[in-house]
Amino acid sequence: DDDDDDDDSGIIDAATQADIDAAKAALDAAVTAENDADAAFQAAKNQALTDKTDFVTALDAARVAKHAWETAKDAVKKAQAKLAKYSDDDDDDDEDDDDDD
């Protein structure tokens, strides 16, 4: 009887084989979906890191540009103040000239 049981255990009926095949197909589909989802996640993560890097780079460039603008603005103010000093002197001379006419 033991020999007969061993022979029966090795035999798979058509319905069981169909279930196994369906389970293998479902497993293959799940693995493919998992791999696709992982690839999409990795791509999204890499894009986010790229966007973050691009943002940080752009922000740093903006900070440098702002500093350059502030430096230029200070230079303009100094130049205007210097010119205003001369303008005030010139204006006084012009006013005197106008009065003489």
mmCIF file of C-alpha atoms in Angstrom:
data_model
loop_
_atom_site.group_PDB
_atom_site.id
_atom_site.type_symbol
_atom_site.label_atom_id
_atom_site.label_comp_id
_atom_site.label_asym_id
_atom_site.label_seq_id
_atom_site.Cartn_x
_atom_site.Cartn_y
_atom_site.Cartn_z
ATOM 1 C CA ASP A 1 0.000 0.000 0.000
ATOM 2 C CA ASP A 2 2.839 2.337 0.716
ATOM 3 C CA ASP A 3 4.129 1.896 -2.844
ATOM 4 C CA ASP A 4 0.681 2.711 -4.242
ATOM 5 C CA ASP A 5 0.454 5.875 -2.101
ATOM 6 C CA ASP A 6 3.841 7.020 -3.377
ATOM 7 C CA ASP A 7 2.728 6.489 -6.952
ATOM 8 C CA ASP A 8 -0.512 8.418 -6.337
ATOM 9 C CA SER A 9 1.316 11.346 -4.706
ATOM 10 C CA GLY A 10 3.413 11.856 -7.835
ATOM 11 C CA ILE A 11 0.371 12.031 -10.063
ATOM 12 C CA ILE A 12 -1.295 15.469 -10.424
ATOM 13 C CA ASP A 13 -4.749 15.592 -11.902
ATOM 14 C CA ALA A 14 -5.644 18.097 -14.617
ATOM 15 C CA ALA A 15 -7.578 20.410 -12.267
ATOM 16 C CA THR A 16 -4.664 20.622 -9.830
ATOM 17 C CA GLN A 17 -2.220 21.232 -12.678
ATOM 18 C CA ALA A 18 -4.493 24.012 -13.962
ATOM 19 C CA ASP A 19 -4.489 25.588 -10.478
ATOM 20 C CA ILE A 20 -0.687 25.355 -10.346
ATOM 21 C CA ASP A 21 -0.354 26.875 -13.802
ATOM 22 C CA ALA A 22 -2.750 29.678 -12.853
ATOM 23 C CA ALA A 23 -0.825 30.311 -9.643
ATOM 24 C CA LYS A 24 2.485 30.419 -11.561
ATOM 25 C CA ALA A 25 0.978 32.835 -14.095
ATOM 26 C CA ALA A 26 -0.347 35.023 -11.280
ATOM 27 C CA LEU A 27 3.071 34.947 -9.607
ATOM 28 C CA ASP A 28 4.792 35.911 -12.865
ATOM 29 C CA ALA A 29 2.320 38.763 -13.377
ATOM 30 C CA ALA A 30 2.806 39.947 -9.780
ATOM 31 C CA VAL A 31 6.612 39.857 -10.137
ATOM 32 C CA THR A 32 6.392 41.810 -13.402
ATOM 33 C CA ALA A 33 4.067 44.371 -11.785
ATOM 34 C CA GLU A 34 6.402 44.654 -8.798
ATOM 35 C CA ASN A 35 9.415 45.187 -11.056
ATOM 36 C CA ASP A 36 7.535 47.781 -13.130
ATOM 37 C CA ALA A 37 6.380 49.581 -9.983
ATOM 38 C CA ASP A 38 9.913 49.537 -8.570
ATOM 39 C CA ALA A 39 11.314 50.916 -11.825
ATOM 40 C CA ALA A 40 8.684 53.681 -11.812
ATOM 41 C CA PHE A 41 9.474 54.466 -8.181
ATOM 42 C CA GLN A 42 13.219 54.593 -8.853
ATOM 43 C CA ALA A 43 12.658 56.882 -11.845
ATOM 44 C CA ALA A 44 10.406 59.173 -9.789
ATOM 45 C CA LYS A 45 12.910 59.226 -6.940
ATOM 46 C CA ASN A 46 15.769 60.011 -9.312
ATOM 47 C CA GLN A 47 13.719 62.780 -10.945
ATOM 48 C CA ALA A 48 12.908 64.213 -7.522
ATOM 49 C CA LEU A 49 16.589 64.185 -6.624
ATOM 50 C CA THR A 50 17.434 65.830 -9.946
ATOM 51 C CA ASP A 51 14.709 68.431 -9.422
ATOM 52 C CA LYS A 52 15.974 69.053 -5.884
ATOM 53 C CA THR A 53 19.522 69.416 -7.169
ATOM 54 C CA ASP A 54 18.335 71.724 -9.936
ATOM 55 C CA PHE A 55 16.335 73.744 -7.391
ATOM 56 C CA VAL A 56 19.279 74.020 -5.001
ATOM 57 C CA THR A 57 21.573 74.988 -7.863
ATOM 58 C CA ALA A 58 19.082 77.594 -9.070
ATOM 59 C CA LEU A 59 18.632 78.900 -5.529
ATOM 60 C CA ASP A 60 22.401 79.204 -5.096
ATOM 61 C CA ALA A 61 22.621 81.038 -8.422
ATOM 62 C CA ALA A 62 19.837 83.357 -7.292
ATOM 63 C CA ARG A 63 21.691 84.075 -4.056
ATOM 64 C CA VAL A 64 24.870 84.884 -5.995
ATOM 65 C CA ALA A 65 22.895 87.088 -8.382
ATOM 66 C CA LYS A 66 21.204 88.865 -5.462
ATOM 67 C CA HIS A 67 24.568 89.508 -3.840
ATOM 68 C CA ALA A 68 25.916 90.891 -7.115
ATOM 69 C CA TRP A 69 22.804 93.060 -7.465
ATOM 70 C CA GLU A 70 23.160 94.375 -3.900
ATOM 71 C CA THR A 71 26.839 95.133 -4.507
ATOM 72 C CA ALA A 72 25.988 96.940 -7.745
ATOM 73 C CA LYS A 73 23.150 98.801 -6.030
ATOM 74 C CA ASP A 74 25.564 99.986 -3.319
ATOM 75 C CA ALA A 75 28.022 101.110 -5.989
ATOM 76 C CA VAL A 76 25.241 103.043 -7.734
ATOM 77 C CA LYS A 77 24.286 104.753 -4.467
ATOM 78 C CA LYS A 78 27.915 105.698 -3.815
ATOM 79 C CA ALA A 79 28.334 107.000 -7.358
ATOM 80 C CA GLN A 80 25.057 108.930 -7.125
ATOM 81 C CA ALA A 81 26.137 110.422 -3.800
ATOM 82 C CA LYS A 82 29.479 111.445 -5.281
ATOM 83 C CA LEU A 83 27.802 112.912 -8.347
ATOM 84 C CA ALA A 84 25.193 114.620 -6.194
ATOM 85 C CA LYS A 85 28.022 116.358 -4.336
ATOM 86 C CA TYR A 86 29.383 117.649 -7.619
ATOM 87 C CA SER A 87 25.886 118.357 -8.922
ATOM 88 C CA ASP A 88 25.120 120.434 -5.882
ATOM 89 C CA ASP A 89 28.284 122.427 -6.527
ATOM 90 C CA ASP A 90 27.410 122.733 -10.223
ATOM 91 C CA ASP A 91 23.832 123.690 -9.422
ATOM 92 C CA ASP A 92 25.063 126.465 -7.180
ATOM 93 C CA ASP A 93 27.304 127.703 -9.938
ATOM 94 C CA ASP A 94 24.435 127.484 -12.436
ATOM 95 C CA GLU A 95 22.160 129.394 -10.117
ATOM 96 C CA ASP A 96 24.777 132.058 -9.705
ATOM 97 C CA ASP A 97 25.178 132.194 -13.476
ATOM 98 C CA ASP A 98 21.449 132.563 -13.909
ATOM 99 C CA ASP A 99 21.330 135.372 -11.413
ATOM 100 C CA ASP A 100 24.105 137.194 -13.227
ATOM 101 C CA ASP A 101 22.163 137.081 -16.492
#
